[in-house]
mmCIF file of C-alpha atoms and ligand atoms in Angstrom:
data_model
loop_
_atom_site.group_PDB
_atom_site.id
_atom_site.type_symbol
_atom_site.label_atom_id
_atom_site.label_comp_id
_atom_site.label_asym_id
_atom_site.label_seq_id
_atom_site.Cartn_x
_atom_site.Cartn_y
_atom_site.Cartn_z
ATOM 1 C CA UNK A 1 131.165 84.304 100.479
ATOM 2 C CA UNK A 2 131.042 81.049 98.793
ATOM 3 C CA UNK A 3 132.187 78.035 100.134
ATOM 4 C CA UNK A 4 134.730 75.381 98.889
ATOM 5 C CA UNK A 5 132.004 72.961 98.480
ATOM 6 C CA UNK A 6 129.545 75.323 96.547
ATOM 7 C CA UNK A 7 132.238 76.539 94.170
ATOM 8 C CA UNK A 8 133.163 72.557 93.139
ATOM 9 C CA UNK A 9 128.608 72.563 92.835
ATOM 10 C CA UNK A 10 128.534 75.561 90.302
ATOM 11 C CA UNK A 11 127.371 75.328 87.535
ATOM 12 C CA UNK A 12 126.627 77.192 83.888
ATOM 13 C CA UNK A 13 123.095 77.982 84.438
ATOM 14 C CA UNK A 14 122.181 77.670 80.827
ATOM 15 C CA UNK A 15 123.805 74.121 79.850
ATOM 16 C CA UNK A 16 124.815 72.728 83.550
ATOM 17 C CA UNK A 17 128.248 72.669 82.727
ATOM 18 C CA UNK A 18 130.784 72.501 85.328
ATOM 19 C CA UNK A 19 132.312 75.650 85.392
ATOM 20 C CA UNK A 20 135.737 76.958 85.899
ATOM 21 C CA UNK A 21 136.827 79.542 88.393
ATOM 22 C CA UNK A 22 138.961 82.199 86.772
ATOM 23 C CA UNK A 23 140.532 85.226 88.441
ATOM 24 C CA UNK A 24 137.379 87.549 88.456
ATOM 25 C CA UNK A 25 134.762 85.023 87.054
ATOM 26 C CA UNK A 26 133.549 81.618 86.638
ATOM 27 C CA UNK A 27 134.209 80.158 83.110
ATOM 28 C CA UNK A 28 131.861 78.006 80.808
ATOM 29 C CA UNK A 29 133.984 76.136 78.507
ATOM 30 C CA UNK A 30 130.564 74.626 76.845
ATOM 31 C CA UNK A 31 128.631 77.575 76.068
ATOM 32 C CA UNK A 32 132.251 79.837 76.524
ATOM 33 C CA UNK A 33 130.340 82.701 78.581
ATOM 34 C CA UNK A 34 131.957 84.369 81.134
ATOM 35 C CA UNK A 35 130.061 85.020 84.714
ATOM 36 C CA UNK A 36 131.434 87.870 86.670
ATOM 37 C CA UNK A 37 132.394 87.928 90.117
ATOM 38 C CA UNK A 38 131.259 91.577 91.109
ATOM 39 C CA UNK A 39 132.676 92.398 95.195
ATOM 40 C CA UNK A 40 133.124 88.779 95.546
ATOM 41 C CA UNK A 41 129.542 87.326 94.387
ATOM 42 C CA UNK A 42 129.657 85.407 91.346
ATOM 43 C CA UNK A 43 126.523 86.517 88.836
ATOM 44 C CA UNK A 44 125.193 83.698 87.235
ATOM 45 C CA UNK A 45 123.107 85.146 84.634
ATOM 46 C CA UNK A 46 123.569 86.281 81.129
ATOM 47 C CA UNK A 47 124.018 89.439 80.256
ATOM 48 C CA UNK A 48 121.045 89.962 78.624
ATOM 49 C CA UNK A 49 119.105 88.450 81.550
ATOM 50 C CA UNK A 50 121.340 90.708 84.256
ATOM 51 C CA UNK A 51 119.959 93.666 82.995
ATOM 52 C CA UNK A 52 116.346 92.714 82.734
ATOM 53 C CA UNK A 53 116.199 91.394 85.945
ATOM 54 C CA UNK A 54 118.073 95.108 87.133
ATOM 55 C CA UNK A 55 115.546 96.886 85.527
ATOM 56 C CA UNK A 56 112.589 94.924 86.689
ATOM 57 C CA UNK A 57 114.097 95.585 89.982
ATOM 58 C CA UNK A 58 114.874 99.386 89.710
ATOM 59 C CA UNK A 59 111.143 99.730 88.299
ATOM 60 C CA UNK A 60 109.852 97.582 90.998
ATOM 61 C CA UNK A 61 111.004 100.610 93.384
ATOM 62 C CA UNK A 62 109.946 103.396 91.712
ATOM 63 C CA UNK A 63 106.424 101.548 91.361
ATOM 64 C CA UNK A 64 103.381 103.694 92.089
ATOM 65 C CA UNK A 65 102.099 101.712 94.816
ATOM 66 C CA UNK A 66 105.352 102.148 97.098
ATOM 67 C CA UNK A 67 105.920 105.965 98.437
ATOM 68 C CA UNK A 68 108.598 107.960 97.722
ATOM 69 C CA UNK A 69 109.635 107.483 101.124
ATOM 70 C CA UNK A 70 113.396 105.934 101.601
ATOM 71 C CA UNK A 71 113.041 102.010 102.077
ATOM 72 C CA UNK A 72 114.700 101.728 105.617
ATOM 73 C CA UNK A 73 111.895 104.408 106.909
ATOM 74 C CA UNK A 74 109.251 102.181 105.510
ATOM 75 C CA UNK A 75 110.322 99.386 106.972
ATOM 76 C CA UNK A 76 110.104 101.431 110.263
ATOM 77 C CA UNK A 77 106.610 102.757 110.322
ATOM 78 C CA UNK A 78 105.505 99.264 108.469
ATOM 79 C CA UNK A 79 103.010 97.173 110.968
ATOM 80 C CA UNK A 80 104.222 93.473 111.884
ATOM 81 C CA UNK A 81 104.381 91.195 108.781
ATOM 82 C CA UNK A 82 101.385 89.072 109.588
ATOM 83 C CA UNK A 83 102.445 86.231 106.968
ATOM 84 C CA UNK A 84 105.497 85.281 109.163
ATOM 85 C CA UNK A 85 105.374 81.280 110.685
ATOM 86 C CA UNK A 86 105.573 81.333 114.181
ATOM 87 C CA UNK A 87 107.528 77.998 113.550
ATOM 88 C CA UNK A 88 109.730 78.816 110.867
ATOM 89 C CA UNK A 89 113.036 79.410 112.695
ATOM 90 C CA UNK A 90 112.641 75.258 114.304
ATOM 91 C CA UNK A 91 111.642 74.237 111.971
ATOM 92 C CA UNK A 92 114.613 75.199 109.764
ATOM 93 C CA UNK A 93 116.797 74.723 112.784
ATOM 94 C CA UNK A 94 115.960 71.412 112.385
ATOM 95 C CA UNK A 95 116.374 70.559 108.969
ATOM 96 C CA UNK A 96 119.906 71.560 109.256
ATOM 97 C CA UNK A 97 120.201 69.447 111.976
ATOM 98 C CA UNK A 98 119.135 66.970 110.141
ATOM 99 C CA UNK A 99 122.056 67.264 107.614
ATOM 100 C CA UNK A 100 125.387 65.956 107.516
ATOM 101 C CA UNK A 101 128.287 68.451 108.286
ATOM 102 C CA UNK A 102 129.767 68.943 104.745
ATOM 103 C CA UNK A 103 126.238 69.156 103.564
ATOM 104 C CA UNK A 104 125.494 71.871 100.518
ATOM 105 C CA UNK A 105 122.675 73.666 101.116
ATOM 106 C CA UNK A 106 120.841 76.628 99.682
ATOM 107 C CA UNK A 107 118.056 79.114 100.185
ATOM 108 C CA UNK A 108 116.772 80.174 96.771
ATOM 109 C CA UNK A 109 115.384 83.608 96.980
ATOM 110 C CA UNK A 110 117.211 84.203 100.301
ATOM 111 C CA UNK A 111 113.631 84.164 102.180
ATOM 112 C CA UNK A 112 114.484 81.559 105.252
ATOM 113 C CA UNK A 113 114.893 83.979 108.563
ATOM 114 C CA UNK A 114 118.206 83.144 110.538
ATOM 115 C CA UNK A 115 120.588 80.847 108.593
ATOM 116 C CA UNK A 116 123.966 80.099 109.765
ATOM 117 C CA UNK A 117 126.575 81.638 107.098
ATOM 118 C CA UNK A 118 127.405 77.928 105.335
ATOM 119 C CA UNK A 119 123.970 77.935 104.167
ATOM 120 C CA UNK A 120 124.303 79.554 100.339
ATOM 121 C CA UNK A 121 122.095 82.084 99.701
ATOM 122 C CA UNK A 122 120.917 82.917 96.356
ATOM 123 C CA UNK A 123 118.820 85.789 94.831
ATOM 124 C CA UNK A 124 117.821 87.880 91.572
ATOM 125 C CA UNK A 125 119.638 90.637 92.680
ATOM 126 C CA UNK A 126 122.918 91.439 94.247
ATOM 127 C CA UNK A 127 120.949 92.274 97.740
ATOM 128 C CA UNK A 128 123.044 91.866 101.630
ATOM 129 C CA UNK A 129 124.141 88.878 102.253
ATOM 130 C CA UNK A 130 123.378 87.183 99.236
ATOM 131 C CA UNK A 131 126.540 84.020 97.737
ATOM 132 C CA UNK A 132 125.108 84.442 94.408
ATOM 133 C CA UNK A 133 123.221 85.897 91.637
ATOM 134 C CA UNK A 134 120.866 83.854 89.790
ATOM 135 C CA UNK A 135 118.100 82.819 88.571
ATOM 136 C CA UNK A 136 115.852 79.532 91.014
ATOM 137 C CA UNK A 137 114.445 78.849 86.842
ATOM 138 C CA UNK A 138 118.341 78.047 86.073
ATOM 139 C CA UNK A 139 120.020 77.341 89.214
ATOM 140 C CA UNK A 140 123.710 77.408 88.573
ATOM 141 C CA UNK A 141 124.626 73.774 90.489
ATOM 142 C CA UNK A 142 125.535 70.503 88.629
ATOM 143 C CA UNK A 143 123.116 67.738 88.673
ATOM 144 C CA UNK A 144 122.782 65.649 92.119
ATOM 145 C CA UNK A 145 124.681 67.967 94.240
ATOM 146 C CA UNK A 146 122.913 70.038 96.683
ATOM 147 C CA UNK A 147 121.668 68.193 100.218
ATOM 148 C CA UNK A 148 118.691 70.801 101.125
ATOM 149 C CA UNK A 149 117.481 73.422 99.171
ATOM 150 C CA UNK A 150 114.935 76.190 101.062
ATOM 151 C CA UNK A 151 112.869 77.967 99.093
ATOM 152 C CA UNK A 152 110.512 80.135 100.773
ATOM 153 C CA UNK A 153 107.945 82.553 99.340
ATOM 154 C CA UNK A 154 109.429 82.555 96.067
ATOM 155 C CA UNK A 155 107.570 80.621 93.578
ATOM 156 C CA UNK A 156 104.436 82.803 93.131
ATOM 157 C CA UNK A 157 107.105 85.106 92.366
ATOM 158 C CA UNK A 158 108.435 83.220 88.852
ATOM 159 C CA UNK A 159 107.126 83.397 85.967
ATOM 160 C CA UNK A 160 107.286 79.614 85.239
ATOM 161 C CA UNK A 161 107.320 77.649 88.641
ATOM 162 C CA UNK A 162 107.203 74.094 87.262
ATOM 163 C CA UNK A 163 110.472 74.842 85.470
ATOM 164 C CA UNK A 164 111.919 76.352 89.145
ATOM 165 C CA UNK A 165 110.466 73.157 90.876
ATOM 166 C CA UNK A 166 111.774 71.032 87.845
ATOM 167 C CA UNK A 167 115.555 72.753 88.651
ATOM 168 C CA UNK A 168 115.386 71.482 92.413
ATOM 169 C CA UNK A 169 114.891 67.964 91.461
ATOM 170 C CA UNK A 170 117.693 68.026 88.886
ATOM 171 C CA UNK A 171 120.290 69.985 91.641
ATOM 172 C CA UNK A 172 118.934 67.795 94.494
ATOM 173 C CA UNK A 173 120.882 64.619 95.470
ATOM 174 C CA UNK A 174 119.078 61.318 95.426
ATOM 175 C CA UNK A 175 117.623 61.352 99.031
ATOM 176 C CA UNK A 176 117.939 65.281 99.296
ATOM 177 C CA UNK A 177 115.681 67.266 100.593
ATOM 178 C CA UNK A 178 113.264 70.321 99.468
ATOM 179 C CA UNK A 179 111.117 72.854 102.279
ATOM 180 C CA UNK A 180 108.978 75.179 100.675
ATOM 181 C CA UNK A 181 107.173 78.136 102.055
ATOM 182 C CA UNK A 182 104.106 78.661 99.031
ATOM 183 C CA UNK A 183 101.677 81.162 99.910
ATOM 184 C CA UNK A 184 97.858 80.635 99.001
ATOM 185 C CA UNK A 185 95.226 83.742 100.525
ATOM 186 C CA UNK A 186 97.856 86.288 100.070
ATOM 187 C CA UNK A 187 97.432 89.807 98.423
ATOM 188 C CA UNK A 188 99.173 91.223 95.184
ATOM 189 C CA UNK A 189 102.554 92.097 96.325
ATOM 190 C CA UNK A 190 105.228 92.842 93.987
ATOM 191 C CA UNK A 191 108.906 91.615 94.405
ATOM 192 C CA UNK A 192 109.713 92.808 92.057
ATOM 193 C CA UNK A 193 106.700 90.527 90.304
ATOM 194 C CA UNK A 194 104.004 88.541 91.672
ATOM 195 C CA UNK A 195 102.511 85.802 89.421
ATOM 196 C CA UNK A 196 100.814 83.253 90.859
ATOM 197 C CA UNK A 197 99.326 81.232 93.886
ATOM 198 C CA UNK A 198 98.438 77.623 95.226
ATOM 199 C CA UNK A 199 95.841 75.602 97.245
ATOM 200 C CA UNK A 200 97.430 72.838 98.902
ATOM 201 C CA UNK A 201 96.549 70.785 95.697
ATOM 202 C CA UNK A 202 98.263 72.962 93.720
ATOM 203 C CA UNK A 203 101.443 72.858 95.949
ATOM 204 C CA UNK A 204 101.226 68.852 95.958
ATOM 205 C CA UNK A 205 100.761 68.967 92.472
ATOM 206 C CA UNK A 206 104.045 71.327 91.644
ATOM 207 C CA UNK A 207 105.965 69.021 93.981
ATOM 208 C CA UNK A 208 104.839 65.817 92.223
ATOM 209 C CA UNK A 209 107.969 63.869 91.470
ATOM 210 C CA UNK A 210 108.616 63.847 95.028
ATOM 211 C CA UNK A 211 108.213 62.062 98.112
ATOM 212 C CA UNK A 212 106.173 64.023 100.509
ATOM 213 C CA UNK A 213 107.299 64.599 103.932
ATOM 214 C CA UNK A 214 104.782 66.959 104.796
ATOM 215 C CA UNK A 215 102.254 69.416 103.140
ATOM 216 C CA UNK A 216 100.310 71.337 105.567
ATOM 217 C CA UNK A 217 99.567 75.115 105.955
ATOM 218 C CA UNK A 218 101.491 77.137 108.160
ATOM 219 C CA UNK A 219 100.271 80.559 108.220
ATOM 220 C CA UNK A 220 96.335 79.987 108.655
ATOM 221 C CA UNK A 221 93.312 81.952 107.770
ATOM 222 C CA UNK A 222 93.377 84.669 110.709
ATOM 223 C CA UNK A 223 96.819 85.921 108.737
ATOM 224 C CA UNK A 224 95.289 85.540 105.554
ATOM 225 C CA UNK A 225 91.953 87.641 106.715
ATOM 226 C CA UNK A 226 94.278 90.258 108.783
ATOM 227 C CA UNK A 227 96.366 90.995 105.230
ATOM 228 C CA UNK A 228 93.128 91.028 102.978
ATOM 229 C CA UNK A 229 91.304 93.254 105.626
ATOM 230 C CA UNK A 230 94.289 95.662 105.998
ATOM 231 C CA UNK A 231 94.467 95.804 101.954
ATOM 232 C CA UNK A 232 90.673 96.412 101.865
ATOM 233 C CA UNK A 233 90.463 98.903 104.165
ATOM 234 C CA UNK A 234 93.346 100.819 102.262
ATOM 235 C CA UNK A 235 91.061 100.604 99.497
ATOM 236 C CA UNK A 236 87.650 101.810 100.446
ATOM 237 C CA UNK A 237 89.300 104.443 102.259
ATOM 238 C CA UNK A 238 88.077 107.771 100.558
ATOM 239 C CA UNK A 239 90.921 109.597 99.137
ATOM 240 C CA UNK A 240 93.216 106.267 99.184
ATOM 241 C CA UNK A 241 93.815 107.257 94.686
ATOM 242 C CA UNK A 242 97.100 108.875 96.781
ATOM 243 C CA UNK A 243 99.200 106.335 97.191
ATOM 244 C CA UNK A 244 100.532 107.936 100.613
ATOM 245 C CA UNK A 245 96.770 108.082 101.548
ATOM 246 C CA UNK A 246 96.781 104.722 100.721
ATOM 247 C CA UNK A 247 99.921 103.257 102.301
ATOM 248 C CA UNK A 248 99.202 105.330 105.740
ATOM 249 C CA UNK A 249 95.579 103.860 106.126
ATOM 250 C CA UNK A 250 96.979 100.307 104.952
ATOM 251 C CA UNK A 251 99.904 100.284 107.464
ATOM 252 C CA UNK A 252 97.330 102.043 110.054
ATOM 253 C CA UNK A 253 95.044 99.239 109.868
ATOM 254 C CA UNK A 254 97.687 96.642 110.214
ATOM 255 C CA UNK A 255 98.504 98.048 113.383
ATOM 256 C CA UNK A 256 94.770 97.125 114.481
ATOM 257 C CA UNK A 257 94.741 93.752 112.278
ATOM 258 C CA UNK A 258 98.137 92.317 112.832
ATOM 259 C CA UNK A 259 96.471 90.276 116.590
ATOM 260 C CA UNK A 260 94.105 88.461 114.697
ATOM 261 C CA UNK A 261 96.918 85.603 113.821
ATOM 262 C CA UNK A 262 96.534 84.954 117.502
ATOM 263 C CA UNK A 263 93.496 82.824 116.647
ATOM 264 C CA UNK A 264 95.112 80.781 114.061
ATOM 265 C CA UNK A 265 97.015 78.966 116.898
ATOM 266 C CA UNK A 266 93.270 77.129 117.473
ATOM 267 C CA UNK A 267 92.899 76.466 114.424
ATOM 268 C CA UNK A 268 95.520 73.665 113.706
ATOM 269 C CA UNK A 269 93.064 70.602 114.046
ATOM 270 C CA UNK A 270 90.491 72.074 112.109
ATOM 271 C CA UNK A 271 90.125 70.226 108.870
ATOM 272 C CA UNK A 272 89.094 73.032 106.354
ATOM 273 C CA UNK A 273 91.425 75.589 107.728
ATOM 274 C CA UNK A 274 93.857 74.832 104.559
ATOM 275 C CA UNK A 275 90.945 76.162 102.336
ATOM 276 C CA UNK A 276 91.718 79.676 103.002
ATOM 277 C CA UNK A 277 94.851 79.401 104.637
ATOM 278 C CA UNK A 278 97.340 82.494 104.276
ATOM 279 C CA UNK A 279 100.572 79.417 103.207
ATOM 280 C CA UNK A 280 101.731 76.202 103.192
ATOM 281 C CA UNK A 281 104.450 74.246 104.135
ATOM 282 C CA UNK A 282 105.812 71.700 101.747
ATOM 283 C CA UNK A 283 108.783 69.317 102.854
ATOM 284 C CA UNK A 284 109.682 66.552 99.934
ATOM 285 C CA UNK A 285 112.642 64.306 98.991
ATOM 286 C CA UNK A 286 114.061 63.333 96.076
ATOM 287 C CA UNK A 287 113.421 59.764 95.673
ATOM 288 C CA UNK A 288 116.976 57.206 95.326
ATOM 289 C CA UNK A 289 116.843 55.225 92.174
ATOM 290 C CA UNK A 290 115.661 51.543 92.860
ATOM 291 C CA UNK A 291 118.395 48.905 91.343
HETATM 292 ZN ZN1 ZN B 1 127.172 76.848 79.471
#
């Protein structure tokens, strides 16, 4: 559920228009569109963009590459995710800390593990505990509102990150903060589409119009070479053309791989590590206007 404060932030995602909150929807009076509120989440998207992003997501299930087992058993027999941070949770703990009380924040693509319920969560897709529906290329907040945005291992996913990047400066207060999770050595994996990836030049270079706090990897190159070995094995593996072939061997493998990550906890004061690092870990502010 949305809070007081993030309703008064919402905003048309399309013109950035305050909106209005109507009995079963919010209300632009600029662009006079309608947003639903479907079992209490409000979907910021157009129609037209709703049911793309649906379909994208209904195909991204039935893709080839996934088996036709049910999700929740996947998730069961799947071996440990070896791009997880080990120090993602204090991290994050402390960022909030480092917030005032009333502060508006929000994870864009609902990827931060852990956050307390104030924290607004927003995704493509009506998923579990996600505040809203929308889109991290139109974020539906007014200009200068929001105190911390997290977005983590989401913008290889769109299909124009500069814009997404360019939407957290506008929603960001002067002074407010951005953490962002952007993987680098990391396989193809759809969600529901995978697009691109960045060295830590890359990352700087998205996050340009900020002040940098921090830009560092976080999950090293023993991640990145467990995932890549666990995807190559699946792939050599003679009769892996069937994709339950394919996903057995791969989660198999992981099983054997996933320890490896152990070593990159030596590797933090190595200088090169960041050139095939797994992800990094951008932390930026939005600069105050000078008088
Ligand atoms: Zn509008």
């Amino acid at each position: 559920m949305l809070t007081e404060k993030a309703k008064k932030a919402l905003a048309c995602p399309y013109c950035c228009t305050a909106v209005t909150e109507e009995k079963e929807a919010y209300f632009c009076p600029s662009c006079s569109v309608r947003y639903p509120i479907i079992d209490g989440v409000p979907h910021m998207l157009e129609k037209k963009e709703l049911a793309a992003r649906t379909t994208e997501r209904e195909e991204w299930r039935d893709a080839a590459i996934r088996p036709d087992i049910s999700y929740d058993l996947l998730v069961k027999l799947k071996s440990p995710d070896v791009h997880v941070w080990p120090r993602e949770r204090r991290t994050v703990r402390r960022l909030l800390a480092g917030c005032p009380e009333d502060a508006l924040i929000v994870d864009v693509g609902a990827g931060a593990l852990d956050l307390p319920k104030s924290v607004v969560r927003l995704d493509l897709g009506p998923y579990p505990g996600i505040d809203i529906v929308g889109d991290g290329q139109s974020l539906p907040f007014q200009e200068s509102t929001v105190d911390l945005l997290l977005i983590f291992r989401v913008l290889e996913h769109m299909r124009n990150p500069e814009l997404g990047v360019g939407e957290i400066f506008r929603v960001l207060k002067p002074g407010g903060r951005v953490a962002a999770i952007v993987p680098f050595m990391e396989p193809f994996h759809i969600n529901p589409i995978d697009i691109s990836r960045f060295t830590r030049d890359g990352v700087r270079h998205l996050f340009r119009d900020f002040e940098e706090e921090r830009c560092e990897w976080c999950v090293g190159p023993s991640a990145a070479l467990a995932w890549m070995m666990k995807e190559w094995i699946a792939t050599v593996f003679p009769g892996s053309r069937n994709k339950w072939v394919y996903a057995s061997v791969r989660e198999l493998a992981g099983w054997f791989l996933s320890p490896l990550r152990i070593v990159d906890y030596f590797l933090r004061k190595k200088p090169y590590a960041h050139k095939i690092a797994e992800s990094f870990f951008y932390l930026g502010r939005k600069v105050k206007d000078e008088v």
